[in-house]
Amino acid sequence: MMAVTKRNILLYFRDKSALFFSLLAVIILVVLYGTFLGNLISDSLPDFLAKKWLLLSWIFAGILAVTSVTTTLGAFGTMVEDRSTEADLDFYASPIKRSSLFGGYVMSSIFVGFIMCLLVLLTANAIFFFSGDEMLTYIQLFKVVGVIGLSVISSSSMILLLVSFFKTVKAFAAASTVIGTLLGFLAGIYIPIGNLPAYLQIIIKLFPTSHSAALFRQILMEQPLQETFAQAPESAKHEFLKDMGVFYEINGSLTSPTFSVLYLIGIAVFFSILAVVLLKRKRS
Amino acid sequence: MSKIIEVHHLFKSFGAMEAVKDVSFYVEEGSLFSFLGTNGAGKSTTISILLTLLKQDAGVVKVNGLTVGKDDDAIRNEIGVVFQQSILDPLLTVKENLDYRARLYKMTKEERLAAIDRVADTVDISSIMQRRYGKLSGGQKRRVDIARGLLHQPKILLLDEPTTGLDPQNRKQIWNTILELQRKTNMTVFLTTHYIEEAANSNFVVVMKEGEIIAKGTPHYLKSQYSANRLMIIAKNPAQLRSQFQTDKLAFTEEHSTFLIQLEKTTDAIVLLAKYEELIDSFEVQKSSLDDVFIQIHNGKDDIHHDGCYEA
Ligand SMILES: Nc1ncnc2c1ncn2[C@@H]1O[C@H](COP(=O)(O)OP(=O)(O)OP(=O)(O)O)[C@@H](O)[C@H]1O
Ligand SMILES: [Mg+2]
């Protein structure tokens, strides 16, 4: 399994166009924030202390959530390509188990997603540093890394299932771009959940990536939130947390971090089992 | 000599398309065996079954005593394969490609490095080890493909159209590499080809058409069995020779004022030449090439399909 994993990782980083496309949604996101979304969101909020820092943290949490899905998805491109060019025949003709081969694809995309998210995290921290804001503490970094792991694993379990439907690299690339773009809406990343109609809010709350985004926000925004709402009434803070998707309101109360963590674990387990069952059935 | 590959009554269909219909043959250990056939004959399908990549609909296939479908992992250790299409990673170097493929077999790091050196030497690619596979020429790629197939020192090397798409010089070189490999290591080499001249180098040939075996034997046997020797005559006066032949009821064909007469054996020409000496301007006795034999076999088997475009 390690052989396939290492090979796939190397291929992902060597394939400049695949690398670019897997980051395309992230690039689009950054450009949108830079040009008008940032101002739009900022204008929709009243002026308060540490506003810029708070919003920057919010934005980076969203970027992390998108990255954890699109880079993982991009790395799965190797699997689609191997199948469409029949390069996978060479693996099937070798004495390795099919499960090792699939394990290799999964492991490599988890690794790729993890590394790319770490890069985003380092960039975020560097930007906090250069803009004179507080950097993340070690404990926070540790937590973020944990959430990255969780988020990447649950994404890859969903993607594994998705990937089996694509026969050509072209179709897969097109779908990846659509997914990457849609993701920003479905996880309340382009536009905060509070500004959206009720039915979209329900979809967002169900969508697994929204929970990665929420967890990232909870950690990254911890310090600026304290500064902003030090003097403010509790109700104002509650409204803000709810509208910005830091926590989701389900049945009248805000979700706990544990809920989001468990939700992501549940998704990972459910889709992994489903993928294994489908792959097994396909073989026989 | 023992039979290293045995195929009994093999069938495989893809939907309504019967790709392999009741194919039986065996390959002797250490021999060079060719599968000859045009596009869509079912060569790759048969190979895929041998490689445990496809399940047959019916029939028994044994590789080195192991049964396909039961001992698949063991069989995969016995066979090295060069696929019809390139399967290595264009973005990786030759060395990286070989290294990652070597890891698929249970080899230690030392064994891997030794194996890579060995195969690089065998197919003469030591000078291109650091180049990206995707940037290599067709001939170089093929060499690397063969090297990959040899990594685990298989008993059998399967090559699916190893020379298709190469220029004549590269074809010859690849072919020499294969021949040398087989002579030196006494490995069993099983290859498929469209090229008759390549099949002529092998110990045994099986000719396939539309999923069925239509002829098999040594190249020499096929030649003697299906050969079509002929006498070519250019007449001093074509009209006169034509009417003479007609009155003698001699079967002949005419091509651009050249007369062609089929012969059982080349020596039959002597009698004819003596008989018509006065009317002959010049003549030639042609012994058929394996190429003609191939066309003969195909046309004899099935008169409707005259798709006789065999590159040679
Ligand atoms: N996976 C498949 N699905 C459907 N039909 C197939 C499949 N694989 C092969 N065939 C069909 O089976 C027949 C035999 O194909 P095969 O690839 O074995 O031929 P071949 O002798 O290797 O030809 P070529 O010289 O072109 O490689 C062809 O008609 C082909 O279209
Ligand atoms: Mg073929």
XYZ file of C-alpha atoms and ligand atoms in Angstrom:
628
model
C 0.000 0.000 0.000
C 2.879 2.369 0.786
C 4.277 1.949 -2.723
C 1.023 3.069 -4.320
C 0.562 5.838 -1.763
C 4.002 7.317 -2.352
C 3.653 7.070 -6.096
C 0.298 8.874 -6.045
C 1.607 11.663 -3.826
C 4.582 12.187 -6.100
C 2.298 12.241 -9.142
C 0.009 14.836 -7.572
C 2.828 17.244 -6.865
C 4.490 16.637 -10.255
C 1.293 17.233 -12.192
C 1.230 21.022 -12.214
C -2.144 21.280 -13.914
C -3.821 18.868 -11.480
C -2.282 20.815 -8.630
C -3.623 24.050 -10.091
C -7.105 22.688 -10.668
C -7.360 21.249 -7.201
C -6.534 24.718 -5.867
C -8.734 26.541 -8.375
C -11.725 26.750 -6.054
C -9.442 28.108 -3.337
C -7.975 30.669 -5.726
C -11.460 31.713 -6.836
C -12.438 32.065 -3.195
C -9.447 34.267 -2.400
C -10.116 36.448 -5.442
C -13.814 36.803 -4.535
C -12.991 37.817 -0.979
C -10.294 40.202 -2.191
C -12.482 41.922 -4.768
C -15.923 42.276 -3.260
C -17.146 39.512 -0.953
C -14.879 40.723 1.844
C -16.278 44.236 1.683
C -19.810 42.961 1.322
C -19.578 40.869 4.458
C -17.786 43.616 6.334
C -20.409 46.212 5.345
C -23.230 43.961 6.485
C -21.821 43.992 10.005
C -21.720 46.909 12.427
C -18.337 48.354 13.328
C -16.719 46.683 16.288
C -13.317 46.108 17.804
C -10.807 43.889 15.965
C -13.224 43.593 13.060
C -10.567 43.055 10.431
C -8.780 40.395 12.438
C -12.041 38.640 13.196
C -13.132 38.575 9.562
C -9.708 37.474 8.370
C -9.867 34.549 10.792
C -13.346 33.733 9.537
C -12.159 33.814 5.933
C -9.188 31.559 6.611
C -11.424 29.060 8.385
C -13.539 28.916 5.194
C -10.489 28.548 2.976
C -9.233 25.693 5.144
C -12.565 23.915 4.860
C -12.629 24.286 1.053
C -8.990 23.224 0.731
C -9.594 20.093 2.768
C -12.123 18.971 0.165
C -10.728 20.192 -3.165
C -7.139 19.049 -2.695
C -8.296 15.645 -1.529
C -10.567 15.523 -4.545
C -7.692 16.573 -6.816
C -5.471 13.809 -5.512
C -8.171 11.265 -6.356
C -7.709 12.354 -9.970
C -4.840 9.859 -10.158
C -7.314 7.061 -9.541
C -9.620 8.233 -12.316
C -6.706 8.698 -14.666
C -5.261 5.264 -13.908
C -8.602 3.749 -14.703
C -9.233 5.702 -17.890
C -5.757 5.014 -19.305
C -5.883 1.416 -18.055
C -2.644 2.058 -16.192
C -4.250 0.309 -13.233
C -4.000 -3.000 -15.113
C -0.362 -3.108 -14.133
C -1.349 -3.028 -10.470
C -3.996 -5.676 -10.959
C -1.437 -7.870 -12.701
C 0.898 -7.530 -9.703
C 0.605 -9.574 -6.539
C -0.877 -6.770 -4.426
C -4.348 -6.870 -2.981
C -7.069 -4.713 -4.457
C -7.667 -3.331 -1.004
C -4.029 -2.215 -0.873
C -4.462 -0.456 -4.182
C -7.599 1.394 -3.033
C -6.001 1.983 0.347
C -3.121 3.595 -1.514
C -5.420 5.980 -3.364
C -7.219 6.921 -0.153
C -4.065 7.332 1.919
C -2.388 9.493 -0.695
C -5.343 11.859 -0.972
C -5.606 12.126 2.784
C -1.915 12.952 2.890
C -2.175 15.489 0.060
C -5.216 17.167 1.655
C -3.454 17.290 4.984
C -0.271 18.848 3.594
C -2.148 21.439 1.540
C -4.259 22.447 4.555
C -1.124 22.766 6.648
C 0.254 25.140 4.010
C -2.920 27.239 4.227
C -2.668 27.227 8.006
C 0.953 28.384 7.912
C 0.011 31.124 5.435
C -2.813 32.254 7.728
C -0.517 32.387 10.706
C 2.102 34.295 8.747
C -0.502 36.832 7.660
C -1.679 37.291 11.257
C 1.926 37.860 12.189
C 2.634 40.420 9.482
C -0.592 42.320 10.054
C 0.351 42.686 13.727
C -2.409 40.429 15.047
C -1.859 37.685 17.564
C -0.715 34.385 16.116
C -2.368 31.110 16.982
C -1.185 29.458 20.186
C 0.371 26.011 20.143
C -2.752 24.514 21.611
C -4.856 26.118 18.908
C -2.478 24.967 16.186
C -2.670 21.490 17.613
C -6.476 21.606 17.558
C -6.570 22.958 13.996
C -4.290 20.159 12.837
C -6.676 17.692 14.448
C -9.659 19.232 12.681
C -7.731 19.227 9.403
C -7.171 15.500 9.828
C -10.806 14.858 10.600
C -12.036 17.042 7.788
C -9.706 15.494 5.214
C -10.626 11.961 6.254
C -14.347 12.590 6.057
C -13.959 14.351 2.688
C -11.952 11.500 1.239
C -14.528 8.956 2.351
C -17.237 10.854 0.481
C -15.037 11.428 -2.553
C -14.077 7.750 -2.802
C -17.709 6.997 -3.432
C -18.079 9.840 -5.918
C -14.949 8.909 -7.865
C -16.252 5.489 -8.823
C -18.806 7.202 -11.093
C -16.228 8.949 -13.271
C -14.753 7.170 -16.248
C -12.784 9.975 -17.863
C -10.353 12.517 -16.516
C -12.177 15.308 -18.360
C -15.509 14.566 -16.728
C -13.831 14.298 -13.383
C -12.007 17.622 -13.794
C -15.233 19.346 -14.783
C -17.081 17.853 -11.838
C -14.255 18.838 -9.502
C -14.506 22.469 -10.534
C -18.270 22.472 -10.081
C -17.989 20.787 -6.697
C -15.257 23.168 -5.599
C -17.417 26.166 -6.471
C -20.636 24.772 -5.070
C -18.839 23.896 -1.879
C -18.419 27.570 -1.037
C -22.193 28.001 -1.058
C -23.131 24.742 0.607
C -20.793 25.287 3.522
C -21.745 28.922 4.070
C -18.319 30.125 3.044
C -19.029 32.649 0.262
C -21.934 34.163 2.084
C -22.469 33.731 5.841
C -25.320 31.409 6.730
C -27.261 34.210 8.503
C -27.743 36.071 5.207
C -29.304 33.100 3.448
C -32.928 31.920 3.211
C -34.118 29.296 5.665
C -34.138 26.327 3.261
C -30.490 26.940 2.336
C -29.631 27.158 6.003
C -30.995 23.657 6.501
C -28.875 22.324 3.654
C -25.801 24.019 5.072
C -26.362 22.522 8.483
C -26.608 19.057 6.964
C -23.591 19.467 4.713
C -20.538 17.863 6.358
C -18.041 20.481 5.172
C -20.034 23.162 7.028
C -19.111 21.385 10.207
C -15.405 21.401 9.319
C -15.764 25.097 8.592
C -17.504 25.687 11.934
C -14.785 23.859 13.841
C -12.071 25.813 12.045
C -13.898 29.068 12.833
C -14.279 28.177 16.489
C -10.542 27.725 16.870
C -9.199 30.441 14.548
C -11.623 33.129 15.787
C -11.208 32.412 19.481
C -8.892 35.338 20.296
C -10.451 38.010 18.070
C -13.898 37.007 19.391
C -12.780 37.650 22.940
C -11.497 41.079 21.967
C -14.551 42.024 19.939
C -17.190 40.953 22.428
C -15.372 41.769 25.655
C -17.774 44.646 26.410
C -20.732 43.531 24.290
C -23.924 41.961 25.584
C -24.152 38.156 25.431
C -27.113 38.301 23.024
C -25.078 40.258 20.455
C -22.331 37.650 20.571
C -24.862 34.834 20.259
C -26.395 36.447 17.165
C -22.990 36.943 15.585
C -21.851 33.353 16.211
C -25.084 32.056 14.724
C -25.127 34.329 11.670
C -21.496 33.701 10.785
C -21.784 29.934 11.105
C -19.331 29.609 13.982
C -21.966 27.471 15.639
C -25.176 26.244 14.032
C -28.552 26.572 15.636
C -30.328 23.254 15.726
C -33.567 22.892 17.733
C -33.146 26.312 19.286
C -29.675 25.807 20.767
C -26.198 26.221 19.314
C -24.297 23.092 18.294
C -21.351 22.107 20.436
C -17.887 21.410 18.951
C -18.322 17.802 20.040
C -21.472 17.557 17.942
C -19.619 18.722 14.815
C -16.714 16.370 15.523
C -19.052 13.422 15.967
C -20.988 14.403 12.861
C -17.779 14.347 10.791
C -16.695 11.025 12.273
C -20.137 9.583 11.560
C -19.964 10.758 7.951
C -16.482 9.263 7.551
C -17.558 5.903 8.939
C -20.815 5.796 6.979
C -19.274 6.617 3.603
C -16.249 4.370 4.148
C -18.489 1.411 4.810
C -20.652 2.281 1.818
C -17.598 2.585 -0.451
C -16.160 -0.728 0.734
C -19.487 -2.489 0.225
C -19.874 -1.048 -3.276
C -16.296 -1.888 -4.270
C -16.709 -5.430 -3.003
C -19.927 -5.848 -4.912
C -18.393 -4.467 -8.092
C -15.622 -7.030 -7.913
C -17.853 -10.077 -7.667
C 9.832 -30.183 -22.252
C 6.956 -29.292 -19.985
C 3.924 -27.194 -20.757
C 4.196 -23.919 -18.883
C 0.912 -22.505 -20.170
C -2.106 -24.640 -20.975
C -5.373 -23.313 -22.288
C -8.341 -25.635 -22.692
C -11.539 -24.637 -24.466
C -11.445 -21.005 -23.505
C -14.514 -18.806 -24.084
C -15.034 -15.130 -23.380
C -17.798 -12.789 -24.529
C -18.408 -9.117 -23.967
C -22.166 -8.912 -24.200
C -23.058 -10.265 -27.612
C -19.474 -9.926 -28.855
C -17.749 -13.313 -28.681
C -14.125 -12.243 -28.318
C -12.683 -15.729 -27.696
C -14.426 -18.860 -28.977
C -13.219 -22.278 -27.873
C -9.500 -21.578 -27.927
C -7.073 -24.320 -26.867
C -3.283 -24.323 -27.055
C -0.226 -24.856 -24.922
C 3.162 -23.214 -24.606
C 6.325 -25.165 -23.928
C 8.661 -24.004 -21.234
C 11.549 -21.940 -22.536
C 10.059 -21.452 -25.976
C 9.264 -18.365 -27.959
C 5.585 -18.456 -28.737
C 3.651 -16.063 -30.971
C 0.044 -15.247 -31.223
C -0.607 -13.894 -34.657
C -3.779 -12.089 -35.572
C -5.315 -8.945 -36.970
C -7.120 -6.233 -34.991
C -9.861 -7.601 -32.794
C -8.775 -11.220 -33.185
C -8.962 -11.733 -29.428
C -5.255 -11.679 -28.611
C -5.402 -9.121 -25.817
C -8.498 -10.753 -24.373
C -6.725 -14.118 -24.136
C -3.700 -12.428 -22.573
C -5.871 -10.610 -20.034
C -7.291 -13.949 -18.925
C -3.794 -15.422 -18.584
C -2.851 -12.400 -16.504
C -5.845 -12.954 -14.203
C -7.244 -9.563 -15.217
C -10.369 -10.940 -16.844
C -12.516 -13.891 -15.856
C -13.213 -16.367 -18.622
C -16.771 -17.528 -19.298
C -15.652 -21.118 -19.672
C -12.468 -23.123 -20.027
C -9.424 -23.967 -17.951
C -6.211 -21.987 -18.006
C -3.088 -23.176 -16.238
C 0.106 -21.227 -15.803
C 3.087 -23.182 -14.526
C 0.701 -25.710 -13.044
C -1.327 -23.018 -11.264
C -4.962 -22.530 -12.171
C -6.228 -19.117 -13.236
C -9.076 -18.116 -10.938
C -7.686 -20.114 -8.003
C -4.015 -19.247 -7.616
C -4.108 -15.741 -9.032
C -1.552 -14.192 -6.687
C 0.973 -16.955 -7.328
C 0.431 -16.608 -11.073
C 1.063 -12.876 -10.880
C 4.492 -13.640 -9.453
C 5.293 -15.971 -12.349
C 4.341 -13.643 -15.200
C 5.929 -10.430 -16.325
C 3.914 -8.387 -18.774
C 4.453 -5.710 -21.359
C 1.049 -4.243 -22.111
C -0.062 -3.108 -25.539
C -0.417 0.456 -24.234
C 2.055 2.316 -22.056
C 1.153 1.934 -18.403
C 4.033 3.631 -16.632
C 3.768 7.153 -15.242
C 4.860 9.841 -17.726
C 5.650 12.325 -14.958
C 8.032 10.061 -13.097
C 11.584 9.247 -14.133
C 12.450 5.819 -15.458
C 14.163 4.960 -12.201
C 11.239 6.121 -10.062
C 8.830 4.159 -12.222
C 10.849 0.973 -11.896
C 11.334 1.502 -8.184
C 7.629 1.949 -7.443
C 6.722 -1.079 -9.527
C 9.414 -3.184 -7.845
C 7.795 -2.341 -4.514
C 4.699 -4.230 -5.645
C 6.644 -7.459 -5.222
C 7.953 -8.371 -1.818
C 11.489 -7.118 -2.260
C 13.857 -5.485 0.211
C 15.518 -2.214 -0.712
C 18.746 -3.991 -1.697
C 16.857 -6.493 -3.829
C 14.997 -3.648 -5.499
C 18.132 -1.735 -6.362
C 19.794 -4.897 -7.632
C 16.722 -5.752 -9.707
C 16.614 -2.274 -11.238
C 20.310 -2.435 -12.141
C 19.852 -5.870 -13.621
C 16.884 -5.012 -15.839
C 18.397 -1.681 -16.870
C 21.418 -3.570 -18.041
C 19.382 -6.237 -19.821
C 17.417 -3.821 -21.977
C 20.161 -1.202 -22.150
C 18.444 1.780 -20.534
C 21.098 2.710 -17.962
C 21.729 6.029 -19.686
C 18.102 7.198 -19.490
C 17.312 6.241 -15.894
C 16.963 9.848 -14.728
C 14.738 10.999 -17.589
C 10.992 11.368 -17.349
C 9.229 8.395 -18.887
C 6.781 10.666 -20.721
C 9.601 12.435 -22.553
C 11.134 9.270 -23.994
C 10.852 8.116 -27.612
C 8.567 5.221 -28.465
C 11.437 2.764 -28.655
C 12.918 3.889 -25.348
C 9.523 3.611 -23.681
C 9.146 0.075 -24.923
C 12.536 -0.827 -23.463
C 11.499 0.553 -20.108
C 8.190 -1.338 -20.355
C 10.126 -4.546 -20.921
C 12.425 -3.716 -18.008
C 9.377 -3.304 -15.801
C 8.102 -6.726 -16.838
C 11.420 -8.311 -15.883
C 11.759 -6.768 -12.408
C 10.579 -9.812 -10.493
C 12.445 -12.335 -12.651
C 9.305 -13.951 -13.993
C 9.294 -17.409 -15.583
C 7.121 -16.138 -18.396
C 7.248 -12.818 -20.199
C 4.043 -11.804 -21.992
C 4.346 -9.064 -24.567
C 1.229 -7.679 -26.221
C 2.249 -6.239 -29.568
C 5.660 -5.092 -28.354
C 6.695 -3.552 -31.657
C 3.489 -1.974 -32.933
C 3.894 1.709 -33.656
C 7.681 1.643 -33.764
C 9.815 2.544 -36.764
C 11.541 -0.361 -38.544
C 14.887 0.233 -36.865
C 13.413 0.353 -33.375
C 11.317 -2.674 -34.143
C 14.403 -4.601 -35.055
C 16.214 -3.486 -31.912
C 13.355 -4.382 -29.608
C 13.030 -7.670 -31.366
C 16.743 -8.399 -30.936
C 16.453 -7.588 -27.245
C 13.587 -10.052 -26.917
C 15.424 -12.787 -28.795
C 18.576 -12.291 -26.788
C 16.635 -12.277 -23.559
C 14.979 -15.529 -24.415
C 18.243 -17.169 -25.464
C 20.213 -16.043 -22.432
C 17.688 -16.593 -19.672
C 15.730 -19.445 -21.194
C 12.612 -17.596 -20.149
C 9.353 -18.483 -21.856
C 8.362 -15.612 -24.110
C 4.766 -15.262 -25.257
C 4.028 -12.435 -27.613
C 1.288 -11.213 -29.853
C 1.905 -9.514 -33.132
C 0.382 -8.387 -36.406
C 3.696 -8.905 -38.130
C 4.253 -12.170 -39.868
C 8.031 -11.748 -40.068
C 8.165 -11.531 -36.301
C 6.193 -14.711 -35.877
C 8.692 -16.409 -38.177
C 11.330 -16.056 -35.453
C 9.371 -18.039 -32.928
C 9.288 -21.728 -32.073
C 5.546 -22.001 -32.398
C 2.843 -19.840 -33.911
C -0.874 -19.736 -33.259
C -2.918 -17.779 -35.781
C -6.150 -16.278 -34.513
C -9.004 -14.730 -36.363
C -12.267 -13.427 -34.966
C -11.834 -15.253 -31.698
C -10.849 -18.601 -33.134
C -7.588 -20.385 -33.819
C -7.383 -20.938 -37.549
C -3.916 -22.434 -37.763
C -1.081 -23.441 -35.498
C 2.361 -24.980 -35.786
C 6.004 -24.149 -36.210
C 6.715 -21.461 -38.789
C 8.251 -24.174 -40.956
C 5.190 -26.380 -40.705
C 2.847 -23.523 -41.552
C 4.938 -22.692 -44.553
C 4.986 -26.222 -45.883
C 1.306 -26.689 -45.163
C -0.010 -23.533 -46.696
C 2.726 -22.443 -49.020
C 1.816 -21.309 -52.474
C 4.757 -21.679 -54.830
C 4.248 -20.231 -58.238
C 5.779 -19.806 -61.603
C 5.843 -16.380 -63.188
C 6.211 -16.193 -66.952
C 6.601 -13.251 -69.264
C 5.657 -14.354 -72.743
C 7.244 -13.433 -76.036
C 3.725 -13.271 -77.416
C 1.106 -13.198 -74.672
C -1.850 -14.031 -76.945
C -0.150 -17.118 -78.250
C 0.826 -18.404 -74.797
C -2.652 -17.702 -73.474
C -4.329 -19.780 -76.188
C -1.751 -22.530 -75.752
C -2.462 -22.686 -72.027
C -6.168 -22.731 -72.728
C -5.945 -25.634 -75.158
C -3.743 -27.515 -72.641
C -6.295 -26.738 -69.899
C -3.592 -25.360 -67.634
C -4.848 -23.200 -64.737
C -3.257 -19.771 -64.751
C -3.892 -16.136 -63.912
C -2.688 -13.068 -65.714
C -1.420 -9.905 -64.101
C -0.153 -7.045 -66.262
C 0.795 -9.457 -69.052
C 2.610 -11.713 -66.593
C 1.306 -15.259 -66.341
C 1.081 -16.875 -62.933
C 0.808 -20.619 -62.398
C 0.390 -22.237 -58.995
C 2.793 -25.096 -58.274
C 2.686 -27.978 -55.855
C 6.452 -27.808 -55.505
C 9.032 -25.609 -57.152
C 10.496 -28.473 -59.203
C 7.200 -28.825 -61.090
C 8.334 -25.742 -62.965
C 10.987 -27.712 -64.867
C 8.465 -29.701 -66.887
C 6.394 -26.640 -67.722
C 9.380 -24.569 -68.712
C 10.619 -27.307 -71.033
C 7.203 -27.668 -72.605
C 6.667 -23.982 -73.347
C 10.277 -22.985 -73.833
C 9.692 -21.420 -77.281
C 6.995 -19.071 -76.023
C 8.785 -17.825 -72.889
C 10.685 -14.591 -72.829
C 11.675 -14.816 -69.152
C 10.486 -16.552 -65.979
C 10.781 -16.661 -62.219
C 9.934 -19.343 -59.678
C 8.652 -17.884 -56.431
C 8.679 -19.676 -53.127
C 6.009 -18.127 -50.969
C 6.914 -16.077 -47.934
C 5.221 -16.587 -44.601
C 3.367 -13.452 -45.474
C 1.602 -15.179 -48.353
C 0.972 -18.106 -46.082
C -0.809 -15.890 -43.642
C -3.051 -14.428 -46.303
C -3.662 -17.924 -47.619
C -4.662 -19.176 -44.176
C -7.018 -16.289 -43.652
C -8.680 -16.464 -46.999
C -8.903 -20.237 -46.931
C -10.645 -20.165 -43.602
C -13.179 -17.566 -44.486
C -13.878 -16.546 -48.019
C -16.230 -13.702 -47.203
C -13.809 -11.565 -45.235
C -10.974 -10.447 -47.431
C -9.521 -7.988 -44.976
C -6.030 -8.916 -46.002
C -4.110 -5.814 -45.020
C -1.222 -7.359 -43.164
C 1.735 -5.163 -42.554
C 4.987 -7.026 -42.876
N -13.840 -4.693 -22.427
C -14.420 -4.978 -23.596
N -15.713 -4.717 -23.793
C -16.313 -5.010 -24.960
N -15.681 -5.551 -26.008
C -14.380 -5.830 -25.889
C -13.679 -5.557 -24.667
N -12.389 -5.933 -24.845
C -12.306 -6.411 -26.093
N -13.499 -6.366 -26.731
C -13.773 -6.836 -28.088
O -13.301 -8.142 -28.209
C -12.673 -8.351 -29.469
C -11.263 -8.854 -29.265
O -10.484 -7.814 -28.746
P -8.956 -7.959 -28.383
O -8.553 -6.689 -27.736
O -8.730 -9.205 -27.636
O -8.288 -8.056 -29.811
P -6.766 -8.053 -30.235
O -6.533 -9.290 -30.976
O -5.918 -7.797 -29.060
O -6.717 -6.840 -31.246
P -5.618 -5.710 -31.453
O -4.644 -6.270 -32.403
O -6.392 -4.592 -32.065
O -5.046 -5.371 -30.135
C -12.759 -7.025 -30.203
O -13.818 -7.081 -31.105
C -13.038 -6.024 -29.118
O -13.811 -4.973 -29.624
Mg -4.668 -6.285 -28.471
